[in-house]
Amino acid sequence: MGRFSIRYGDHVTRARLDGRPVVALESTIVSHGLPRPDNLRVAREIEQTVRDNGAVPATIGMIGGELVVGLDDAQIEHLAGADGVAKLSVRDLALGAATGADGATTVAATSAVAAAAGIGVFATGGLGGVHREASTTFDESADLTTLARTPIVVVCAGVKSILDVGATLERLETLGVAVAGYGTRRFPGFFVTDGGHDVDWQLDSPAQVAAVMQAREDHGVGAGALVLGNPLPADEQLDRELHDRTLAEGLGLLARDGITGKAVTPFLLSHFHSSTEGRSLEVNVRIILRNAALAAQIAAAATPAHTALGFSLPA
């Protein structure tokens, strides 16, 4: 686990002193993941959802080269509205710090910083993963290798269906990252409830997830993350036929226009947004709010027995 120079927001410092449960939140959804002005409204809704479910939100990002665990509202507003906000994975953190950048942390960077800060639970929308055509492009998200060495629970709706879900699960297995479904043995597919693949483990309550966290600590096993796939209820997913048609169209456009690498995911997400007349955005927001609620419930369940979540301040 890395060591980072971190400044804590006042509300997170108070939570640390009081031993209250804290949930880490990423900032890329604020700066890069959602269109303006929805991004700022949703960022505030995510934080409020964490509070409503018994925990303290700690949105992580970089302001002027300084890593902040627990951005305040003005800082979140800045990242939501500023142009040129850097997208920071773990490899970018030192570069951003040295150049005084404003930056938003990805799943990988948020996980690493949260774990270094002693935060045990992180809520996001969907993981990055292995891209389609990765056998020729070698395009694979840094989320996967970072999670292999980061002891944190990541509450997510699986990986985006625009990725190669099966290959992503294979890589997670190879990397030693534990995967479980919340209330299901099927891995969710982000916009859709069922991503088409089984998982080996099912956990059914926040208390059960907290027990896994405690067992990991008691037995000293598992340096990597627990990826908890929290599927949307079937009646809240994006219409399956619309989803499949939109995905097929988007993949065809990628091939036609020769779009590759980092441009693939934003292109496909934008295509989903326009082709579904905003319905995919509504689903995206439902996903992150549901995951924030569950993460807060897990952190609250874990805190009494899991003292690392209560944060002892260094002497």
CSV table of N, CA and C in Angstrom, one decimal, residues 8-148:
chain,number,residue,atom,x,y,z
A,8,TYR,N,-6.6,16.1,5.1
A,8,TYR,CA,-7.9,15.7,5.4
A,8,TYR,C,-8.9,16.9,5.5
A,9,GLY,N,-10.1,16.7,4.9
A,9,GLY,CA,-11.1,17.7,5.1
A,9,GLY,C,-11.6,17.7,6.5
A,10,ASP,N,-12.1,18.9,6.9
A,10,ASP,CA,-12.4,19.0,8.4
A,10,ASP,C,-13.5,18.0,8.8
A,11,HIS,N,-14.4,17.7,7.9
A,11,HIS,CA,-15.4,16.7,8.3
A,11,HIS,C,-14.9,15.3,8.5
A,12,VAL,N,-13.8,15.0,7.7
A,12,VAL,CA,-13.2,13.7,7.8
A,12,VAL,C,-12.3,13.6,9.1
A,13,THR,N,-11.6,14.7,9.3
A,13,THR,CA,-10.8,14.8,10.6
A,13,THR,C,-11.7,14.6,11.8
A,14,ARG,N,-12.9,15.2,11.8
A,14,ARG,CA,-13.8,15.0,12.9
A,14,ARG,C,-14.3,13.6,13.0
A,15,ALA,N,-14.6,13.0,11.9
A,15,ALA,CA,-15.0,11.6,11.9
A,15,ALA,C,-13.9,10.7,12.4
A,16,ARG,N,-12.6,10.9,12.0
A,16,ARG,CA,-11.5,10.1,12.5
A,16,ARG,C,-11.4,10.2,14.0
A,17,LEU,N,-11.5,11.4,14.5
A,17,LEU,CA,-11.4,11.6,16.0
A,17,LEU,C,-12.6,10.9,16.7
A,18,ASP,N,-13.8,11.0,16.1
A,18,ASP,CA,-15.0,10.4,16.8
A,18,ASP,C,-15.1,8.9,16.5
A,19,GLY,N,-14.3,8.3,15.7
A,19,GLY,CA,-14.4,6.9,15.3
A,19,GLY,C,-15.6,6.6,14.5
A,20,ARG,N,-16.1,7.5,13.7
A,20,ARG,CA,-17.3,7.3,12.9
A,20,ARG,C,-17.0,6.7,11.6
A,21,PRO,N,-17.9,5.9,11.0
A,21,PRO,CA,-17.6,5.3,9.7
A,21,PRO,C,-17.5,6.3,8.6
A,22,VAL,N,-16.5,6.0,7.7
A,22,VAL,CA,-16.3,6.9,6.5
A,22,VAL,C,-16.3,6.0,5.3
A,23,VAL,N,-16.8,6.6,4.2
A,23,VAL,CA,-16.9,6.0,2.9
A,23,VAL,C,-16.1,6.9,1.9
A,24,ALA,N,-15.2,6.3,1.2
A,24,ALA,CA,-14.4,7.0,0.1
A,24,ALA,C,-15.3,7.1,-1.1
A,25,LEU,N,-15.2,8.2,-1.8
A,25,LEU,CA,-15.8,8.5,-3.1
A,25,LEU,C,-14.8,9.0,-4.1
A,26,GLU,N,-15.0,8.7,-5.3
A,26,GLU,CA,-14.1,9.2,-6.4
A,26,GLU,C,-14.5,10.5,-6.8
A,27,SER,N,-13.6,11.2,-7.5
A,27,SER,CA,-13.9,12.5,-8.1
A,27,SER,C,-14.0,12.5,-9.6
A,28,THR,N,-13.6,11.4,-10.3
A,28,THR,CA,-13.7,11.5,-11.7
A,28,THR,C,-15.1,11.5,-12.2
A,29,ILE,N,-16.0,11.0,-11.4
A,29,ILE,CA,-17.4,11.0,-11.8
A,29,ILE,C,-17.9,12.5,-11.8
A,30,VAL,N,-17.3,13.3,-11.0
A,30,VAL,CA,-17.6,14.7,-10.9
A,30,VAL,C,-17.0,15.5,-12.1
A,31,SER,N,-15.8,15.2,-12.4
A,31,SER,CA,-15.1,16.0,-13.4
A,31,SER,C,-15.2,15.4,-14.8
A,32,HIS,N,-15.2,14.1,-15.0
A,32,HIS,CA,-15.2,13.5,-16.3
A,32,HIS,C,-16.3,12.5,-16.6
A,33,GLY,N,-17.0,12.1,-15.5
A,33,GLY,CA,-18.0,11.0,-15.7
A,33,GLY,C,-19.4,11.4,-16.1
A,34,LEU,N,-19.8,12.6,-15.7
A,34,LEU,CA,-21.2,13.1,-15.9
A,34,LEU,C,-21.1,14.5,-16.5
A,35,PRO,N,-22.1,14.8,-17.4
A,35,PRO,CA,-22.1,16.1,-18.0
A,35,PRO,C,-22.5,17.2,-17.0
A,36,ARG,N,-22.0,18.4,-17.3
A,36,ARG,CA,-22.4,19.6,-16.5
A,36,ARG,C,-23.9,20.0,-17.0
A,37,PRO,N,-24.7,20.5,-16.1
A,37,PRO,CA,-24.5,20.7,-14.6
A,37,PRO,C,-24.9,19.5,-13.8
A,38,ASP,N,-25.2,18.4,-14.4
A,38,ASP,CA,-25.7,17.2,-13.6
A,38,ASP,C,-24.6,16.8,-12.7
A,39,ASN,N,-23.3,16.9,-13.1
A,39,ASN,CA,-22.2,16.4,-12.3
A,39,ASN,C,-22.2,16.9,-10.9
A,40,LEU,N,-22.4,18.2,-10.7
A,40,LEU,CA,-22.3,18.9,-9.4
A,40,LEU,C,-23.5,18.4,-8.5
A,41,ARG,N,-24.7,18.4,-9.1
A,41,ARG,CA,-25.9,18.0,-8.4
A,41,ARG,C,-25.7,16.6,-7.9
A,42,VAL,N,-25.3,15.7,-8.8
A,42,VAL,CA,-25.2,14.3,-8.4
A,42,VAL,C,-24.1,14.1,-7.4
A,43,ALA,N,-23.0,14.8,-7.5
A,43,ALA,CA,-21.9,14.7,-6.5
A,43,ALA,C,-22.4,15.0,-5.1
A,44,ARG,N,-23.3,16.0,-5.0
A,44,ARG,CA,-23.9,16.4,-3.7
A,44,ARG,C,-24.9,15.3,-3.3
A,45,GLU,N,-25.6,14.8,-4.2
A,45,GLU,CA,-26.6,13.7,-3.8
A,45,GLU,C,-25.9,12.5,-3.3
A,46,ILE,N,-24.7,12.2,-3.9
A,46,ILE,CA,-23.9,11.0,-3.5
A,46,ILE,C,-23.5,11.2,-2.1
A,47,GLU,N,-22.9,12.4,-1.8
A,47,GLU,CA,-22.5,12.6,-0.4
A,47,GLU,C,-23.6,12.6,0.6
A,48,GLN,N,-24.8,13.1,0.2
A,48,GLN,CA,-25.9,13.1,1.1
A,48,GLN,C,-26.4,11.7,1.3
A,49,THR,N,-26.4,10.9,0.3
A,49,THR,CA,-26.8,9.5,0.4
A,49,THR,C,-26.0,8.8,1.4
A,50,VAL,N,-24.7,9.0,1.4
A,50,VAL,CA,-23.8,8.4,2.4
A,50,VAL,C,-24.2,8.8,3.8
A,51,ARG,N,-24.4,10.1,4.0
A,51,ARG,CA,-24.8,10.6,5.3
A,51,ARG,C,-26.1,10.0,5.7
A,52,ASP,N,-27.1,9.9,4.8
A,52,ASP,CA,-28.4,9.4,5.2
A,52,ASP,C,-28.3,7.9,5.6
A,53,ASN,N,-27.3,7.2,5.2
A,53,ASN,CA,-27.1,5.8,5.5
A,53,ASN,C,-26.1,5.6,6.6
A,54,GLY,N,-25.8,6.6,7.4
A,54,GLY,CA,-25.0,6.4,8.6
A,54,GLY,C,-23.5,6.6,8.6
A,55,ALA,N,-23.0,7.2,7.5
A,55,ALA,CA,-21.5,7.3,7.4
A,55,ALA,C,-21.2,8.7,6.9
A,56,VAL,N,-19.9,9.0,6.9
A,56,VAL,CA,-19.3,10.3,6.5
A,56,VAL,C,-18.7,10.2,5.2
A,57,PRO,N,-19.1,11.0,4.2
A,57,PRO,CA,-18.5,10.9,2.9
A,57,PRO,C,-17.1,11.5,2.8
A,58,ALA,N,-16.2,10.9,2.1
A,58,ALA,CA,-14.8,11.4,1.9
A,58,ALA,C,-14.5,11.4,0.4
A,59,THR,N,-14.9,12.4,-0.3
A,59,THR,CA,-14.6,12.5,-1.7
A,59,THR,C,-13.2,12.9,-1.9
A,60,ILE,N,-12.5,12.1,-2.7
A,60,ILE,CA,-11.0,12.3,-2.8
A,60,ILE,C,-10.7,12.9,-4.1
A,61,GLY,N,-9.7,13.9,-4.1
A,61,GLY,CA,-9.3,14.6,-5.3
A,61,GLY,C,-8.0,15.4,-5.0
A,62,MET,N,-7.5,16.1,-6.0
A,62,MET,CA,-6.3,16.9,-5.9
A,62,MET,C,-6.6,18.3,-6.2
A,63,ILE,N,-6.2,19.2,-5.3
A,63,ILE,CA,-6.4,20.6,-5.5
A,63,ILE,C,-5.1,21.3,-5.4
A,64,GLY,N,-4.7,21.9,-6.5
A,64,GLY,CA,-3.4,22.6,-6.5
A,64,GLY,C,-2.2,21.7,-6.1
A,65,GLY,N,-2.3,20.5,-6.6
A,65,GLY,CA,-1.2,19.5,-6.3
A,65,GLY,C,-1.3,18.9,-4.9
A,66,GLU,N,-2.3,19.1,-4.2
A,66,GLU,CA,-2.5,18.6,-2.8
A,66,GLU,C,-3.6,17.5,-2.8
A,67,LEU,N,-3.2,16.3,-2.4
A,67,LEU,CA,-4.3,15.3,-2.3
A,67,LEU,C,-5.2,15.6,-1.1
A,68,VAL,N,-6.4,15.6,-1.3
A,68,VAL,CA,-7.4,15.9,-0.3
A,68,VAL,C,-8.3,14.7,-0.1
A,69,VAL,N,-8.4,14.2,1.1
A,69,VAL,CA,-9.4,13.2,1.5
A,69,VAL,C,-10.5,13.8,2.2
A,70,GLY,N,-11.6,14.0,1.5
A,70,GLY,CA,-12.7,14.8,2.1
A,70,GLY,C,-12.8,16.2,1.5
A,71,LEU,N,-13.0,16.3,0.2
A,71,LEU,CA,-13.1,17.6,-0.4
A,71,LEU,C,-14.4,18.3,0.2
A,72,ASP,N,-14.2,19.6,0.4
A,72,ASP,CA,-15.4,20.4,0.8
A,72,ASP,C,-16.3,20.8,-0.4
A,73,ASP,N,-17.4,21.4,-0.1
A,73,ASP,CA,-18.3,21.6,-1.2
A,73,ASP,C,-17.8,22.6,-2.3
A,74,ALA,N,-17.0,23.6,-1.8
A,74,ALA,CA,-16.4,24.5,-2.8
A,74,ALA,C,-15.4,23.8,-3.7
A,75,GLN,N,-14.6,22.9,-3.1
A,75,GLN,CA,-13.6,22.2,-3.9
A,75,GLN,C,-14.3,21.2,-4.9
A,76,ILE,N,-15.4,20.6,-4.5
A,76,ILE,CA,-16.2,19.7,-5.4
A,76,ILE,C,-16.7,20.6,-6.5
A,77,GLU,N,-17.3,21.7,-6.2
A,77,GLU,CA,-17.8,22.6,-7.2
A,77,GLU,C,-16.7,23.1,-8.2
A,78,HIS,N,-15.5,23.3,-7.7
A,78,HIS,CA,-14.4,23.7,-8.5
A,78,HIS,C,-14.1,22.6,-9.5
A,79,LEU,N,-13.9,21.3,-9.0
A,79,LEU,CA,-13.6,20.2,-9.9
A,79,LEU,C,-14.7,19.9,-10.9
A,80,ALA,N,-16.0,20.2,-10.5
A,80,ALA,CA,-17.1,20.0,-11.4
A,80,ALA,C,-17.2,21.0,-12.5
A,81,GLY,N,-16.6,22.2,-12.3
A,81,GLY,CA,-16.8,23.3,-13.2
A,81,GLY,C,-15.6,23.7,-14.0
A,82,ALA,N,-14.4,23.4,-13.5
A,82,ALA,CA,-13.1,23.9,-14.0
A,82,ALA,C,-12.8,23.1,-15.3
A,83,ASP,N,-12.2,23.8,-16.2
A,83,ASP,CA,-11.6,23.1,-17.4
A,83,ASP,C,-10.2,22.6,-17.1
A,84,GLY,N,-9.8,21.6,-17.8
A,84,GLY,CA,-8.4,21.1,-17.6
A,84,GLY,C,-8.1,20.4,-16.4
A,85,VAL,N,-9.2,19.8,-15.7
A,85,VAL,CA,-8.9,19.0,-14.5
A,85,VAL,C,-8.3,17.7,-15.0
A,86,ALA,N,-7.2,17.3,-14.4
A,86,ALA,CA,-6.4,16.1,-14.8
A,86,ALA,C,-7.2,14.9,-14.3
A,87,LYS,N,-7.1,13.8,-15.1
A,87,LYS,CA,-7.7,12.5,-14.7
A,87,LYS,C,-6.5,11.7,-14.1
A,88,LEU,N,-6.5,11.5,-12.8
A,88,LEU,CA,-5.4,10.9,-12.1
A,88,LEU,C,-5.6,9.5,-11.7
A,89,SER,N,-4.8,8.6,-12.4
A,89,SER,CA,-4.7,7.2,-11.9
A,89,SER,C,-3.5,7.2,-10.9
A,90,VAL,N,-3.1,6.1,-10.3
A,90,VAL,CA,-2.1,6.0,-9.3
A,90,VAL,C,-0.7,6.6,-9.9
A,91,ARG,N,-0.5,6.2,-11.1
A,91,ARG,CA,0.8,6.6,-11.8
A,91,ARG,C,0.9,8.1,-12.0
A,92,ASP,N,-0.2,8.8,-12.0
A,92,ASP,CA,-0.3,10.2,-12.2
A,92,ASP,C,-0.2,11.1,-11.0
A,93,LEU,N,-0.3,10.5,-9.8
A,93,LEU,CA,-0.4,11.2,-8.6
A,93,LEU,C,0.8,12.1,-8.3
A,94,ALA,N,2.0,11.5,-8.5
A,94,ALA,CA,3.3,12.3,-8.2
A,94,ALA,C,3.4,13.4,-9.2
A,95,LEU,N,3.1,13.1,-10.5
A,95,LEU,CA,3.2,14.1,-11.5
A,95,LEU,C,2.2,15.3,-11.2
A,96,GLY,N,1.0,14.9,-10.8
A,96,GLY,CA,0.0,16.0,-10.5
A,96,GLY,C,0.5,16.8,-9.3
A,97,ALA,N,1.0,16.1,-8.3
A,97,ALA,CA,1.4,16.8,-7.1
A,97,ALA,C,2.6,17.8,-7.4
A,98,ALA,N,3.6,17.3,-8.2
A,98,ALA,CA,4.7,18.1,-8.5
A,98,ALA,C,4.4,19.3,-9.4
A,99,THR,N,3.4,19.2,-10.2
A,99,THR,CA,3.0,20.3,-11.1
A,99,THR,C,1.9,21.2,-10.6
A,100,GLY,N,1.4,20.9,-9.4
A,100,GLY,CA,0.4,21.7,-8.8
A,100,GLY,C,-0.9,21.6,-9.5
A,101,ALA,N,-1.2,20.4,-9.9
A,101,ALA,CA,-2.5,20.2,-10.7
A,101,ALA,C,-3.7,20.2,-9.9
A,102,ASP,N,-4.8,20.5,-10.5
A,102,ASP,CA,-6.1,20.1,-10.0
A,102,ASP,C,-6.5,18.8,-10.7
A,103,GLY,N,-6.9,17.8,-9.9
A,103,GLY,CA,-7.1,16.5,-10.5
A,103,GLY,C,-8.2,15.8,-9.9
A,104,ALA,N,-8.8,14.9,-10.7
A,104,ALA,CA,-9.8,14.0,-10.2
A,104,ALA,C,-9.3,12.6,-10.2
A,105,THR,N,-9.5,11.8,-9.1
A,105,THR,CA,-9.0,10.5,-8.9
A,105,THR,C,-9.9,9.4,-9.5
A,106,THR,N,-9.3,8.5,-10.2
A,106,THR,CA,-10.0,7.3,-10.8
A,106,THR,C,-10.3,6.3,-9.7
A,107,VAL,N,-10.9,5.2,-10.1
A,107,VAL,CA,-11.1,4.1,-9.2
A,107,VAL,C,-9.8,3.7,-8.6
A,108,ALA,N,-8.8,3.5,-9.4
A,108,ALA,CA,-7.5,3.0,-8.9
A,108,ALA,C,-6.9,4.0,-7.9
A,109,ALA,N,-6.8,5.3,-8.3
A,109,ALA,CA,-6.2,6.2,-7.4
A,109,ALA,C,-7.0,6.4,-6.1
A,110,THR,N,-8.3,6.5,-6.2
A,110,THR,CA,-9.2,6.7,-5.1
A,110,THR,C,-9.0,5.5,-4.1
A,111,SER,N,-9.0,4.3,-4.6
A,111,SER,CA,-8.8,3.1,-3.8
A,111,SER,C,-7.5,3.1,-3.0
A,112,ALA,N,-6.4,3.5,-3.8
A,112,ALA,CA,-5.1,3.5,-3.1
A,112,ALA,C,-5.0,4.5,-2.1
A,113,VAL,N,-5.5,5.7,-2.3
A,113,VAL,CA,-5.4,6.8,-1.4
A,113,VAL,C,-6.3,6.5,-0.2
A,114,ALA,N,-7.5,6.0,-0.4
A,114,ALA,CA,-8.4,5.7,0.7
A,114,ALA,C,-7.8,4.6,1.6
A,115,ALA,N,-7.2,3.6,1.0
A,115,ALA,CA,-6.6,2.5,1.9
A,115,ALA,C,-5.5,3.1,2.7
A,116,ALA,N,-4.7,4.0,2.1
A,116,ALA,CA,-3.6,4.6,2.8
A,116,ALA,C,-4.1,5.5,3.9
A,117,ALA,N,-5.3,6.0,3.8
A,117,ALA,CA,-5.9,6.8,4.8
A,117,ALA,C,-6.7,6.0,5.8
A,118,GLY,N,-6.7,4.7,5.7
A,118,GLY,CA,-7.4,3.8,6.6
A,118,GLY,C,-8.8,3.7,6.4
A,119,ILE,N,-9.3,4.1,5.2
A,119,ILE,CA,-10.7,4.0,4.9
A,119,ILE,C,-11.0,2.6,4.2
A,120,GLY,N,-11.9,1.8,4.8
A,120,GLY,CA,-12.1,0.5,4.3
A,120,GLY,C,-13.1,0.2,3.3
A,121,VAL,N,-13.9,1.2,2.9
A,121,VAL,CA,-15.0,1.0,2.0
A,121,VAL,C,-15.1,2.1,1.0
A,122,PHE,N,-15.3,1.8,-0.3
A,122,PHE,CA,-15.2,2.8,-1.4
A,122,PHE,C,-16.4,2.5,-2.3
A,123,ALA,N,-17.2,3.5,-2.6
A,123,ALA,CA,-18.4,3.4,-3.5
A,123,ALA,C,-18.1,4.0,-4.8
A,124,THR,N,-18.3,3.3,-5.9
A,124,THR,CA,-18.2,3.9,-7.2
A,124,THR,C,-19.3,3.4,-8.1
A,125,GLY,N,-19.3,3.7,-9.4
A,125,GLY,CA,-20.3,3.2,-10.3
A,125,GLY,C,-20.0,1.9,-10.8
A,126,GLY,N,-19.0,1.9,-11.7
A,126,GLY,CA,-18.5,0.6,-12.3
A,126,GLY,C,-17.0,0.6,-12.4
A,127,LEU,N,-16.4,-0.6,-12.3
A,127,LEU,CA,-15.0,-0.7,-12.4
A,127,LEU,C,-14.5,-0.5,-13.8
A,128,GLY,N,-13.2,-0.2,-14.0
A,128,GLY,CA,-12.6,-0.3,-15.3
A,128,GLY,C,-12.3,-1.8,-15.5
A,129,GLY,N,-11.8,-2.2,-16.6
A,129,GLY,CA,-11.5,-3.6,-16.9
A,129,GLY,C,-10.8,-3.8,-18.1
A,130,VAL,N,-10.9,-5.0,-18.6
A,130,VAL,CA,-10.2,-5.4,-19.9
A,130,VAL,C,-11.1,-5.0,-21.0
A,131,HIS,N,-10.5,-4.2,-22.0
A,131,HIS,CA,-11.3,-3.7,-23.1
A,131,HIS,C,-11.5,-4.8,-24.2
A,132,ARG,N,-12.5,-4.7,-24.9
A,132,ARG,CA,-12.7,-5.6,-26.1
A,132,ARG,C,-11.5,-5.3,-27.0
A,133,GLU,N,-11.0,-6.3,-27.7
A,133,GLU,CA,-9.9,-6.3,-28.5
A,133,GLU,C,-8.6,-6.1,-27.7
A,134,ALA,N,-8.6,-6.4,-26.4
A,134,ALA,CA,-7.4,-6.2,-25.6
A,134,ALA,C,-6.3,-7.2,-26.0
A,135,SER,N,-6.7,-8.3,-26.7
A,135,SER,CA,-5.7,-9.3,-27.1
A,135,SER,C,-4.7,-8.7,-28.1
A,136,THR,N,-5.2,-7.6,-28.8
A,136,THR,CA,-4.3,-7.0,-29.8
A,136,THR,C,-3.8,-5.6,-29.3
A,137,THR,N,-4.7,-4.9,-28.5
A,137,THR,CA,-4.3,-3.6,-28.0
A,137,THR,C,-3.7,-3.5,-26.7
A,138,PHE,N,-3.8,-4.6,-25.9
A,138,PHE,CA,-3.3,-4.7,-24.5
A,138,PHE,C,-3.9,-3.6,-23.6
A,139,ASP,N,-5.1,-3.2,-24.0
A,139,ASP,CA,-5.8,-2.1,-23.2
A,139,ASP,C,-6.6,-2.7,-22.1
A,140,GLU,N,-6.0,-2.4,-20.9
A,140,GLU,CA,-6.6,-2.9,-19.6
A,140,GLU,C,-6.5,-1.8,-18.6
A,141,SER,N,-7.6,-1.6,-17.9
A,141,SER,CA,-7.6,-0.6,-16.8
A,141,SER,C,-6.6,-0.8,-15.7
A,142,ALA,N,-6.0,0.3,-15.3
A,142,ALA,CA,-5.1,0.2,-14.1
A,142,ALA,C,-5.9,-0.2,-12.8
A,143,ASP,N,-7.2,0.0,-12.9
A,143,ASP,CA,-8.0,-0.4,-11.7
A,143,ASP,C,-7.7,-1.8,-11.2
A,144,LEU,N,-7.5,-2.7,-12.2
A,144,LEU,CA,-7.4,-4.1,-11.8
A,144,LEU,C,-6.1,-4.4,-11.1
A,145,THR,N,-4.9,-4.0,-11.6
A,145,THR,CA,-3.7,-4.3,-10.9
A,145,THR,C,-3.6,-3.5,-9.5
A,146,THR,N,-4.2,-2.3,-9.5
A,146,THR,CA,-4.2,-1.6,-8.2
A,146,THR,C,-5.0,-2.3,-7.2
A,147,LEU,N,-6.1,-2.8,-7.6
A,147,LEU,CA,-7.0,-3.5,-6.6
A,147,LEU,C,-6.3,-4.8,-6.1
A,148,ALA,N,-5.4,-5.3,-6.9
A,148,ALA,CA,-4.7,-6.6,-6.4
A,148,ALA,C,-3.9,-6.3,-5.2
